[in-house]
Every structure is written in structure tokens, then in C-alpha cells.
Amino acid sequence: MKNEVHPYSEWIDLANRRLGGQVLSCSDDFFAEMENLIKPEAPVFIDGKYTDRGKWMDGWESRRKRVAGYDWAILKLGNQGRIKGFNVCTTHFAGNAPQQVSIEACNSKTAPDNSTEWTMIVPQQDVNPDSNNFIDCDSTGVWTHLRINSFPDGGIARLRVYGEAVMDSNWFLPGEPVDLAFVKNGARPVSCSDMFFSSMSNLIMPDRGVNMGDGWETKRRRGGRECDWIIIKLAATGSIKKVVVDTAHFKGNYPDGFSLLGITMPEGEHPQETSEWVPVIERQKLTADAEHFYKDEVISGEQTFTHIKLNMYPDGGISRLRVLGFISNGE
């Protein structure tokens, strides 16, 4: 399985169910349920499959509107964040897609209601049927909820919301260690040597991996570089104190070992594989299907980093990486 490449592949899907994304309400989902909008799987079409309401469709589909107005659905993002772009996917909705969409946003501690003030972040515009509709978002706001408007009605298979999570600093106690490599704190992978079997973004997702596909796995290398690697932008500049490397479900394809390095970069810049990295943990052995804990092995002391690089020797799969430390005072 090769991973999908799209204009926002460097960003995470903030509406992802694994982060806690939800579809809260909608104006109408007579033909197909609103919850389908954020299903992780690509939409499918099953010829000849019908329900008592009509053709079964893998998406959110409202009935044909016979009065003025438009349909809408409200989503709670899995994490507050800044949005870079959307995919309003109408795959398999060939004769029943909306003509246009717009997207509004708000930042709210509670579910939106009739008093909520929405901000337009994607003005009303055309979308193509049976297509991936990639739409840039110029908003710099931090948002928790979205309302997608469908003009005048019809079906949308999936909504992907690409951006960067923003840490809720109020959640942490003074001096509390933070997982600097956790997606919900704002970390994100920026590049890797290979992700043939599964995405690099899985490495920093919540919880332990559910199966072998829920990790970062490279193909079998045949010569060339010494190891596979991944570069992660940390949630904040900080010092590293403890590390957990989890090879859950990787039994015949776990790496022989790993090492961890760090670097500090100016805001907005990302390091390369060959940048001047500082050792954080020297090469360590790994075992199959297990969590590995490192504290005394961390050699970087009080040095702070903006990015880390995990080297995986020689190849294989790692399910999760946790990097616990302290945010620097300058953050």
C-alpha cells in the first residue's frame, strides 16, 4: 500500500476520529449519515446496494431541497488548530453532489448553538462532482469547530481538514513534563526516508497502535543508506528527559535498533537529513512487539531542540514514539 500524496500531505487531518473528531449535527442526512464525513477509509461504491430510503452511499447526503436555503453539518475538530486546507471529497457523488460549498469556523469550549458567532474561512465556491476538491484556507485563527454548508443540497463523501494542532497550554500544570512529539500538542512529522507500508504520521498519534498498519513502516531496504529516518517538528522548543519507543504489533519486521538526534532551527525552517544533528540517545537495540523506555540513556542534558530525527536501523516498523520533556522558558 502506497500512501496518498496531496497538496497538504505535510499537515495532519484535524478532524480525524483518532484525534477525537466528531460530526455533531446537520440540517438533514436523509440518504446517508453525517458521521460518514470523517470516516478514515476512502469512500466506496457498492453497485446495487439500497436501503429503504434509496441508494446506499458512503458519505453525507441530504434529500433534494424543494424550498429556499442550503444544508449544513457541524464538526468538532479532534484538536484545536490552524487550518491550511481542505479536501471536500465528492467521490462517487456524480449526479448528486452539491453545486457549491462554504466553510465557517469558531473557537468554543462547548458545542456550538444558536448564539455561536461563526467566521467565514472558505467563501462560497464551486465544487466538482465525483472528485477530490482541494481548497486552500488563508485563515490564521485557531479553531475548534467547523460548519460546512452545502448549496443547495446533495452528497459529500468525506471532509478532510488539514492543518497544525495547537497546544492548549492551560491544560498543563507549572513544571509538568510535556510529550513534545505528540500530535495533539502540536508536533508533526515533516519528512522521512520512506513510508511504503504506512504513514509517518501514525508515529505520533494517540494511544498504542491497534494493529501493524497503525504505525510507521518502511519497505525492506536492499543496500543504499545505512538506516531509515524520520524528522519530527516538536510541539514546542524544549529539553528531552524521557523517551518511549513502541514496536507494538511489529513482530517479524521490527527494527534492530534506533538512535535519536535533535536540532534547533529558526521559526519556519526545517532541517534536512544531513543537517548538523546533536545526539540525544545513542544507538539502542529494540525488540519485537514491546514498549522500550529510556531515561538514563538521554545524553542531551538541558539542551533544547525544535526538531528531532529518529534513525531506524536498518528498516522496519515502529508503532509510536513519545518524547517527554520540558518546554523552554522562551515558548
PDB file of C-alpha atoms in Angstrom, residues 2-253:
ATOM      1  CA  LYS A   2       1.451   3.374  -1.020  1.00  0.00           C
ATOM      2  CA  ASN A   3       0.373   6.482   0.848  1.00  0.00           C
ATOM      3  CA  GLU A   4      -1.736   9.151  -0.793  1.00  0.00           C
ATOM      4  CA  VAL A   5       0.068  12.334  -1.864  1.00  0.00           C
ATOM      5  CA  HIS A   6      -1.991  15.532  -1.901  1.00  0.00           C
ATOM      6  CA  PRO A   7      -1.335  19.278  -1.605  1.00  0.00           C
ATOM      7  CA  TYR A   8      -1.493  19.225   2.196  1.00  0.00           C
ATOM      8  CA  SER A   9       0.374  15.997   2.892  1.00  0.00           C
ATOM      9  CA  GLU A  10       2.754  17.728   5.329  1.00  0.00           C
ATOM     10  CA  TRP A  11      -0.180  18.578   7.623  1.00  0.00           C
ATOM     11  CA  ILE A  12      -2.429  16.400   9.779  1.00  0.00           C
ATOM     12  CA  ASP A  13      -6.186  15.884   9.448  1.00  0.00           C
ATOM     13  CA  LEU A  14      -7.555  17.811  12.416  1.00  0.00           C
ATOM     14  CA  ALA A  15     -10.978  16.163  12.007  1.00  0.00           C
ATOM     15  CA  ASN A  16      -9.514  12.673  12.279  1.00  0.00           C
ATOM     16  CA  ARG A  17     -11.546  10.391  14.563  1.00  0.00           C
ATOM     17  CA  ARG A  18      -8.323   9.144  16.157  1.00  0.00           C
ATOM     18  CA  LEU A  19      -7.749  12.657  17.459  1.00  0.00           C
ATOM     19  CA  GLY A  20     -11.338  12.916  18.699  1.00  0.00           C
ATOM     20  CA  GLY A  21     -13.046  14.443  15.657  1.00  0.00           C
ATOM     21  CA  GLN A  22     -16.852  14.238  15.625  1.00  0.00           C
ATOM     22  CA  VAL A  23     -19.773  15.259  13.432  1.00  0.00           C
ATOM     23  CA  LEU A  24     -22.184  16.828  15.906  1.00  0.00           C
ATOM     24  CA  SER A  25     -25.263  17.769  13.910  1.00  0.00           C
ATOM     25  CA  CYS A  26     -26.615  18.553  10.469  1.00  0.00           C
ATOM     26  CA  SER A  27     -29.646  20.007   8.765  1.00  0.00           C
ATOM     27  CA  ASP A  28     -30.549  16.747   7.017  1.00  0.00           C
ATOM     28  CA  ASP A  29     -28.965  13.358   6.338  1.00  0.00           C
ATOM     29  CA  PHE A  30     -31.928  11.519   4.874  1.00  0.00           C
ATOM     30  CA  PHE A  31     -29.978   9.408   2.363  1.00  0.00           C
ATOM     31  CA  ALA A  32     -26.587   8.958   4.063  1.00  0.00           C
ATOM     32  CA  GLU A  33     -25.460   9.626   7.633  1.00  0.00           C
ATOM     33  CA  MET A  34     -23.471  12.709   8.610  1.00  0.00           C
ATOM     34  CA  GLU A  35     -20.984  10.559  10.571  1.00  0.00           C
ATOM     35  CA  ASN A  36     -19.615   9.234   7.271  1.00  0.00           C
ATOM     36  CA  LEU A  37     -18.000  12.607   6.586  1.00  0.00           C
ATOM     37  CA  ILE A  38     -14.929  11.823   8.717  1.00  0.00           C
ATOM     38  CA  LYS A  39     -14.632   8.053   8.269  1.00  0.00           C
ATOM     39  CA  PRO A  40     -10.903   7.288   7.932  1.00  0.00           C
ATOM     40  CA  GLU A  41     -11.343   4.933   4.996  1.00  0.00           C
ATOM     41  CA  ALA A  42     -11.586   6.121   1.406  1.00  0.00           C
ATOM     42  CA  PRO A  43     -15.213   6.195   0.203  1.00  0.00           C
ATOM     43  CA  VAL A  44     -16.529   3.127  -1.621  1.00  0.00           C
ATOM     44  CA  PHE A  45     -19.382   2.476  -4.038  1.00  0.00           C
ATOM     45  CA  ILE A  46     -21.394  -0.759  -3.876  1.00  0.00           C
ATOM     46  CA  ASP A  47     -23.399  -1.303  -7.038  1.00  0.00           C
ATOM     47  CA  GLY A  48     -26.944  -2.468  -6.386  1.00  0.00           C
ATOM     48  CA  LYS A  49     -26.935  -1.755  -2.649  1.00  0.00           C
ATOM     49  CA  TYR A  50     -30.058   0.100  -1.485  1.00  0.00           C
ATOM     50  CA  THR A  51     -31.745   0.978   1.796  1.00  0.00           C
ATOM     51  CA  ASP A  52     -35.412   1.704   2.407  1.00  0.00           C
ATOM     52  CA  ARG A  53     -34.563   5.378   1.752  1.00  0.00           C
ATOM     53  CA  GLY A  54     -32.793   4.875  -1.564  1.00  0.00           C
ATOM     54  CA  LYS A  55     -29.327   4.126  -2.924  1.00  0.00           C
ATOM     55  CA  TRP A  56     -26.750   3.391  -0.221  1.00  0.00           C
ATOM     56  CA  MET A  57     -23.968   5.956  -0.368  1.00  0.00           C
ATOM     57  CA  ASP A  58     -20.735   6.212   1.575  1.00  0.00           C
ATOM     58  CA  GLY A  59     -20.873   9.854   2.661  1.00  0.00           C
ATOM     59  CA  TRP A  60     -23.229  12.520   3.954  1.00  0.00           C
ATOM     60  CA  GLU A  61     -26.222  13.038   1.646  1.00  0.00           C
ATOM     61  CA  SER A  62     -29.304  15.179   2.158  1.00  0.00           C
ATOM     62  CA  ARG A  63     -32.586  14.894   0.274  1.00  0.00           C
ATOM     63  CA  ARG A  64     -33.418  17.116  -2.712  1.00  0.00           C
ATOM     64  CA  LYS A  65     -34.323  20.526  -1.364  1.00  0.00           C
ATOM     65  CA  ARG A  66     -37.683  21.884  -2.561  1.00  0.00           C
ATOM     66  CA  VAL A  67     -37.524  25.137  -0.585  1.00  0.00           C
ATOM     67  CA  ALA A  68     -35.058  28.006  -0.437  1.00  0.00           C
ATOM     68  CA  GLY A  69     -31.887  27.537   1.599  1.00  0.00           C
ATOM     69  CA  TYR A  70     -28.999  25.102   1.934  1.00  0.00           C
ATOM     70  CA  ASP A  71     -27.839  22.161   4.025  1.00  0.00           C
ATOM     71  CA  TRP A  72     -25.113  22.195   6.672  1.00  0.00           C
ATOM     72  CA  ALA A  73     -23.147  19.956   9.035  1.00  0.00           C
ATOM     73  CA  ILE A  74     -21.231  20.936  12.189  1.00  0.00           C
ATOM     74  CA  LEU A  75     -17.983  19.203  13.134  1.00  0.00           C
ATOM     75  CA  LYS A  76     -15.883  19.233  16.279  1.00  0.00           C
ATOM     76  CA  LEU A  77     -12.203  19.047  15.445  1.00  0.00           C
ATOM     77  CA  GLY A  78     -10.144  16.455  17.268  1.00  0.00           C
ATOM     78  CA  ASN A  79      -7.822  19.218  18.384  1.00  0.00           C
ATOM     79  CA  GLN A  80      -7.874  22.973  18.153  1.00  0.00           C
ATOM     80  CA  GLY A  81      -5.627  24.153  15.383  1.00  0.00           C
ATOM     81  CA  ARG A  82      -4.740  26.366  12.447  1.00  0.00           C
ATOM     82  CA  ILE A  83      -6.153  25.145   9.140  1.00  0.00           C
ATOM     83  CA  LYS A  84      -4.110  25.148   5.941  1.00  0.00           C
ATOM     84  CA  GLY A  85      -6.530  23.482   3.539  1.00  0.00           C
ATOM     85  CA  PHE A  86      -9.442  21.141   2.951  1.00  0.00           C
ATOM     86  CA  ASN A  87     -10.454  18.246   0.777  1.00  0.00           C
ATOM     87  CA  VAL A  88     -14.191  18.397   0.125  1.00  0.00           C
ATOM     88  CA  CYS A  89     -14.321  14.926  -1.399  1.00  0.00           C
ATOM     89  CA  THR A  90     -17.373  14.138  -3.564  1.00  0.00           C
ATOM     90  CA  THR A  91     -16.093  10.753  -4.791  1.00  0.00           C
ATOM     91  CA  HIS A  92     -18.968   8.570  -6.126  1.00  0.00           C
ATOM     92  CA  PHE A  93     -21.386  11.506  -5.871  1.00  0.00           C
ATOM     93  CA  ALA A  94     -21.554  12.035  -9.631  1.00  0.00           C
ATOM     94  CA  GLY A  95     -25.138  13.196 -10.172  1.00  0.00           C
ATOM     95  CA  ASN A  96     -25.945  14.221  -6.622  1.00  0.00           C
ATOM     96  CA  ALA A  97     -23.036  16.371  -5.381  1.00  0.00           C
ATOM     97  CA  PRO A  98     -23.642  19.943  -4.178  1.00  0.00           C
ATOM     98  CA  GLN A  99     -23.009  22.725  -6.648  1.00  0.00           C
ATOM     99  CA  GLN A 100     -21.135  24.872  -4.130  1.00  0.00           C
ATOM    100  CA  VAL A 101     -19.833  24.815  -0.558  1.00  0.00           C
ATOM    101  CA  SER A 102     -18.635  27.277   2.062  1.00  0.00           C
ATOM    102  CA  ILE A 103     -16.947  26.629   5.413  1.00  0.00           C
ATOM    103  CA  GLU A 104     -17.263  28.580   8.664  1.00  0.00           C
ATOM    104  CA  ALA A 105     -15.316  28.175  11.913  1.00  0.00           C
ATOM    105  CA  CYS A 106     -15.474  29.072  15.596  1.00  0.00           C
ATOM    106  CA  ASN A 107     -13.444  28.564  18.753  1.00  0.00           C
ATOM    107  CA  SER A 108     -15.655  27.288  21.545  1.00  0.00           C
ATOM    108  CA  LYS A 109     -15.204  25.257  24.738  1.00  0.00           C
ATOM    109  CA  THR A 110     -18.702  23.839  24.253  1.00  0.00           C
ATOM    110  CA  ALA A 111     -20.765  22.599  21.318  1.00  0.00           C
ATOM    111  CA  PRO A 112     -21.970  25.438  19.068  1.00  0.00           C
ATOM    112  CA  ASP A 113     -25.566  26.612  19.447  1.00  0.00           C
ATOM    113  CA  ASN A 114     -27.833  29.302  18.021  1.00  0.00           C
ATOM    114  CA  SER A 115     -25.803  32.031  19.744  1.00  0.00           C
ATOM    115  CA  THR A 116     -22.467  30.938  18.276  1.00  0.00           C
ATOM    116  CA  GLU A 117     -20.648  33.513  16.163  1.00  0.00           C
ATOM    117  CA  TRP A 118     -19.177  31.879  13.073  1.00  0.00           C
ATOM    118  CA  THR A 119     -16.287  33.203  10.961  1.00  0.00           C
ATOM    119  CA  MET A 120     -16.259  32.500   7.214  1.00  0.00           C
ATOM    120  CA  ILE A 121     -12.920  30.873   6.340  1.00  0.00           C
ATOM    121  CA  VAL A 122     -13.848  29.451   2.905  1.00  0.00           C
ATOM    122  CA  PRO A 123     -16.240  31.665   0.915  1.00  0.00           C
ATOM    123  CA  GLN A 124     -18.951  30.032  -1.176  1.00  0.00           C
ATOM    124  CA  GLN A 125     -17.413  28.398  -4.239  1.00  0.00           C
ATOM    125  CA  ASP A 126     -17.975  25.680  -6.815  1.00  0.00           C
ATOM    126  CA  VAL A 127     -17.030  22.053  -6.238  1.00  0.00           C
ATOM    127  CA  ASN A 128     -16.754  19.298  -8.833  1.00  0.00           C
ATOM    128  CA  PRO A 129     -18.784  16.078  -8.600  1.00  0.00           C
ATOM    129  CA  ASP A 130     -17.066  12.719  -8.096  1.00  0.00           C
ATOM    130  CA  SER A 131     -13.782  14.478  -7.277  1.00  0.00           C
ATOM    131  CA  ASN A 132     -11.258  15.494  -4.664  1.00  0.00           C
ATOM    132  CA  ASN A 133     -11.824  19.223  -4.223  1.00  0.00           C
ATOM    133  CA  PHE A 134      -8.727  20.705  -2.565  1.00  0.00           C
ATOM    134  CA  ILE A 135      -9.351  24.179  -1.151  1.00  0.00           C
ATOM    135  CA  ASP A 136      -6.756  26.458   0.462  1.00  0.00           C
ATOM    136  CA  CYS A 137      -7.534  28.191   3.746  1.00  0.00           C
ATOM    137  CA  ASP A 138      -5.935  31.577   4.410  1.00  0.00           C
ATOM    138  CA  SER A 139      -7.250  31.947   7.966  1.00  0.00           C
ATOM    139  CA  THR A 140      -4.636  32.258  10.720  1.00  0.00           C
ATOM    140  CA  GLY A 141      -7.159  31.712  13.521  1.00  0.00           C
ATOM    141  CA  VAL A 142      -7.170  28.817  15.960  1.00  0.00           C
ATOM    142  CA  TRP A 143     -10.428  26.887  15.550  1.00  0.00           C
ATOM    143  CA  THR A 144     -12.247  24.111  17.415  1.00  0.00           C
ATOM    144  CA  HIS A 145     -15.418  23.627  15.311  1.00  0.00           C
ATOM    145  CA  LEU A 146     -16.447  23.909  11.660  1.00  0.00           C
ATOM    146  CA  ARG A 147     -19.713  24.284   9.780  1.00  0.00           C
ATOM    147  CA  ILE A 148     -19.688  23.121   6.183  1.00  0.00           C
ATOM    148  CA  ASN A 149     -22.518  24.499   4.070  1.00  0.00           C
ATOM    149  CA  SER A 150     -23.783  22.568   1.035  1.00  0.00           C
ATOM    150  CA  PHE A 151     -25.534  24.599  -1.677  1.00  0.00           C
ATOM    151  CA  PRO A 152     -28.276  23.766  -2.191  1.00  0.00           C
ATOM    152  CA  ASP A 153     -28.188  20.077  -1.152  1.00  0.00           C
ATOM    153  CA  GLY A 154     -26.603  16.779  -2.129  1.00  0.00           C
ATOM    154  CA  GLY A 155     -23.801  14.497  -1.044  1.00  0.00           C
ATOM    155  CA  ILE A 156     -20.237  14.889   0.213  1.00  0.00           C
ATOM    156  CA  ALA A 157     -18.255  11.698   0.750  1.00  0.00           C
ATOM    157  CA  ARG A 158     -15.504  12.949   3.085  1.00  0.00           C
ATOM    158  CA  LEU A 159     -14.235  16.174   4.615  1.00  0.00           C
ATOM    159  CA  ARG A 160     -10.529  16.321   5.424  1.00  0.00           C
ATOM    160  CA  VAL A 161      -9.288  19.293   7.450  1.00  0.00           C
ATOM    161  CA  TYR A 162      -5.533  19.714   7.058  1.00  0.00           C
ATOM    162  CA  GLY A 163      -3.568  21.884   9.457  1.00  0.00           C
ATOM    163  CA  GLU A 164      -1.457  22.012  12.592  1.00  0.00           C
ATOM    164  CA  ALA A 165      -2.704  21.253  16.079  1.00  0.00           C
ATOM    165  CA  VAL A 166      -2.209  23.985  18.668  1.00  0.00           C
ATOM    166  CA  MET A 167      -1.318  23.041  22.242  1.00  0.00           C
ATOM    167  CA  ASP A 168      -3.733  24.036  24.987  1.00  0.00           C
ATOM    168  CA  SER A 169      -1.122  25.346  27.426  1.00  0.00           C
ATOM    169  CA  ASN A 170      -3.767  25.915  30.104  1.00  0.00           C
ATOM    170  CA  TRP A 171      -4.121  22.152  30.469  1.00  0.00           C
ATOM    171  CA  PHE A 172      -0.611  21.700  31.871  1.00  0.00           C
ATOM    172  CA  LEU A 173       0.498  22.382  35.441  1.00  0.00           C
ATOM    173  CA  PRO A 174       3.578  24.551  36.082  1.00  0.00           C
ATOM    174  CA  GLY A 175       6.704  22.450  35.550  1.00  0.00           C
ATOM    175  CA  GLU A 176       4.759  19.454  34.230  1.00  0.00           C
ATOM    176  CA  PRO A 177       6.557  17.309  31.600  1.00  0.00           C
ATOM    177  CA  VAL A 178       5.027  17.506  28.125  1.00  0.00           C
ATOM    178  CA  ASP A 179       5.088  14.966  25.297  1.00  0.00           C
ATOM    179  CA  LEU A 180       6.895  17.162  22.795  1.00  0.00           C
ATOM    180  CA  ALA A 181       6.322  14.658  19.969  1.00  0.00           C
ATOM    181  CA  PHE A 182       2.551  14.204  20.472  1.00  0.00           C
ATOM    182  CA  VAL A 183       0.296  15.200  17.601  1.00  0.00           C
ATOM    183  CA  LYS A 184      -2.359  16.754  19.868  1.00  0.00           C
ATOM    184  CA  ASN A 185       0.261  19.010  21.441  1.00  0.00           C
ATOM    185  CA  GLY A 186       1.184  20.343  18.011  1.00  0.00           C
ATOM    186  CA  ALA A 187       4.014  18.064  16.857  1.00  0.00           C
ATOM    187  CA  ARG A 188       4.083  16.859  13.262  1.00  0.00           C
ATOM    188  CA  PRO A 189       6.372  14.813  11.017  1.00  0.00           C
ATOM    189  CA  VAL A 190       7.928  16.869   8.238  1.00  0.00           C
ATOM    190  CA  SER A 191       9.853  14.269   6.226  1.00  0.00           C
ATOM    191  CA  CYS A 192      11.084  10.679   6.222  1.00  0.00           C
ATOM    192  CA  SER A 193      13.202   8.357   4.141  1.00  0.00           C
ATOM    193  CA  ASP A 194      10.320   6.039   3.268  1.00  0.00           C
ATOM    194  CA  MET A 195       6.760   5.160   4.300  1.00  0.00           C
ATOM    195  CA  PHE A 196       5.869   2.493   1.780  1.00  0.00           C
ATOM    196  CA  PHE A 197       3.592   0.440   4.046  1.00  0.00           C
ATOM    197  CA  SER A 198       2.142   3.016   6.456  1.00  0.00           C
ATOM    198  CA  SER A 199       2.207   6.742   7.067  1.00  0.00           C
ATOM    199  CA  MET A 200       4.815   8.550   9.133  1.00  0.00           C
ATOM    200  CA  SER A 201       2.003  10.487  10.832  1.00  0.00           C
ATOM    201  CA  ASN A 202       0.957   7.326  12.708  1.00  0.00           C
ATOM    202  CA  LEU A 203       4.125   7.505  14.805  1.00  0.00           C
ATOM    203  CA  ILE A 204       2.838  10.400  16.953  1.00  0.00           C
ATOM    204  CA  MET A 205      -0.858   9.503  17.149  1.00  0.00           C
ATOM    205  CA  PRO A 206      -2.732   8.940  20.453  1.00  0.00           C
ATOM    206  CA  ASP A 207      -2.802   5.621  22.312  1.00  0.00           C
ATOM    207  CA  ARG A 208      -0.952   2.453  21.324  1.00  0.00           C
ATOM    208  CA  GLY A 209      -1.254   1.168  17.773  1.00  0.00           C
ATOM    209  CA  VAL A 210      -4.259  -1.039  17.078  1.00  0.00           C
ATOM    210  CA  ASN A 211      -2.500  -3.279  14.532  1.00  0.00           C
ATOM    211  CA  MET A 212       0.597  -3.432  12.339  1.00  0.00           C
ATOM    212  CA  GLY A 213      -0.905  -0.942   9.894  1.00  0.00           C
ATOM    213  CA  ASP A 214      -1.188   1.670  12.637  1.00  0.00           C
ATOM    214  CA  GLY A 215       2.485   2.640  12.791  1.00  0.00           C
ATOM    215  CA  TRP A 216       5.309   3.873  10.585  1.00  0.00           C
ATOM    216  CA  GLU A 217       6.695   1.051   8.424  1.00  0.00           C
ATOM    217  CA  THR A 218       9.227   1.223   5.614  1.00  0.00           C
ATOM    218  CA  LYS A 219       9.905  -1.249   2.837  1.00  0.00           C
ATOM    219  CA  ARG A 220      12.790  -3.715   3.022  1.00  0.00           C
ATOM    220  CA  ARG A 221      15.962  -1.872   2.038  1.00  0.00           C
ATOM    221  CA  ARG A 222      18.372  -3.528  -0.342  1.00  0.00           C
ATOM    222  CA  GLY A 223      21.605  -1.583   0.022  1.00  0.00           C
ATOM    223  CA  GLY A 224      21.994   2.191  -0.109  1.00  0.00           C
ATOM    224  CA  ARG A 225      21.628   4.214   3.085  1.00  0.00           C
ATOM    225  CA  GLU A 226      22.521   2.795   6.489  1.00  0.00           C
ATOM    226  CA  CYS A 227      19.099   3.300   8.017  1.00  0.00           C
ATOM    227  CA  ASP A 228      15.630   4.748   7.567  1.00  0.00           C
ATOM    228  CA  TRP A 229      14.823   8.020   9.315  1.00  0.00           C
ATOM    229  CA  ILE A 230      12.019  10.411  10.199  1.00  0.00           C
ATOM    230  CA  ILE A 231      12.188  14.103  11.142  1.00  0.00           C
ATOM    231  CA  ILE A 232       9.562  15.477  13.529  1.00  0.00           C
ATOM    232  CA  LYS A 233       8.876  19.106  14.382  1.00  0.00           C
ATOM    233  CA  LEU A 234       8.339  19.196  18.128  1.00  0.00           C
ATOM    234  CA  ALA A 235       5.243  20.759  19.649  1.00  0.00           C
ATOM    235  CA  ALA A 236       7.451  23.427  21.267  1.00  0.00           C
ATOM    236  CA  THR A 237      11.110  24.145  21.823  1.00  0.00           C
ATOM    237  CA  GLY A 238      12.158  22.050  24.787  1.00  0.00           C
ATOM    238  CA  SER A 239      14.622  19.770  26.535  1.00  0.00           C
ATOM    239  CA  ILE A 240      14.226  15.985  26.332  1.00  0.00           C
ATOM    240  CA  LYS A 241      14.174  13.869  29.518  1.00  0.00           C
ATOM    241  CA  LYS A 242      12.447  10.562  28.710  1.00  0.00           C
ATOM    242  CA  VAL A 243      11.658   8.628  25.524  1.00  0.00           C
ATOM    243  CA  VAL A 244       9.348   5.704  24.763  1.00  0.00           C
ATOM    244  CA  VAL A 245       9.760   3.672  21.560  1.00  0.00           C
ATOM    245  CA  ASP A 246       6.882   1.240  20.985  1.00  0.00           C
ATOM    246  CA  THR A 247       7.113  -1.596  18.445  1.00  0.00           C
ATOM    247  CA  ALA A 248       3.579  -2.877  19.167  1.00  0.00           C
ATOM    248  CA  HIS A 249       2.427  -5.477  16.585  1.00  0.00           C
ATOM    249  CA  PHE A 250       5.759  -5.423  14.744  1.00  0.00           C
ATOM    250  CA  LYS A 251       6.984  -8.971  15.306  1.00  0.00           C
ATOM    251  CA  GLY A 252       8.765 -10.153  12.153  1.00  0.00           C
ATOM    252  CA  ASN A 253       9.590  -6.679  10.933  1.00  0.00           C
TER     253      ASN A 253
END
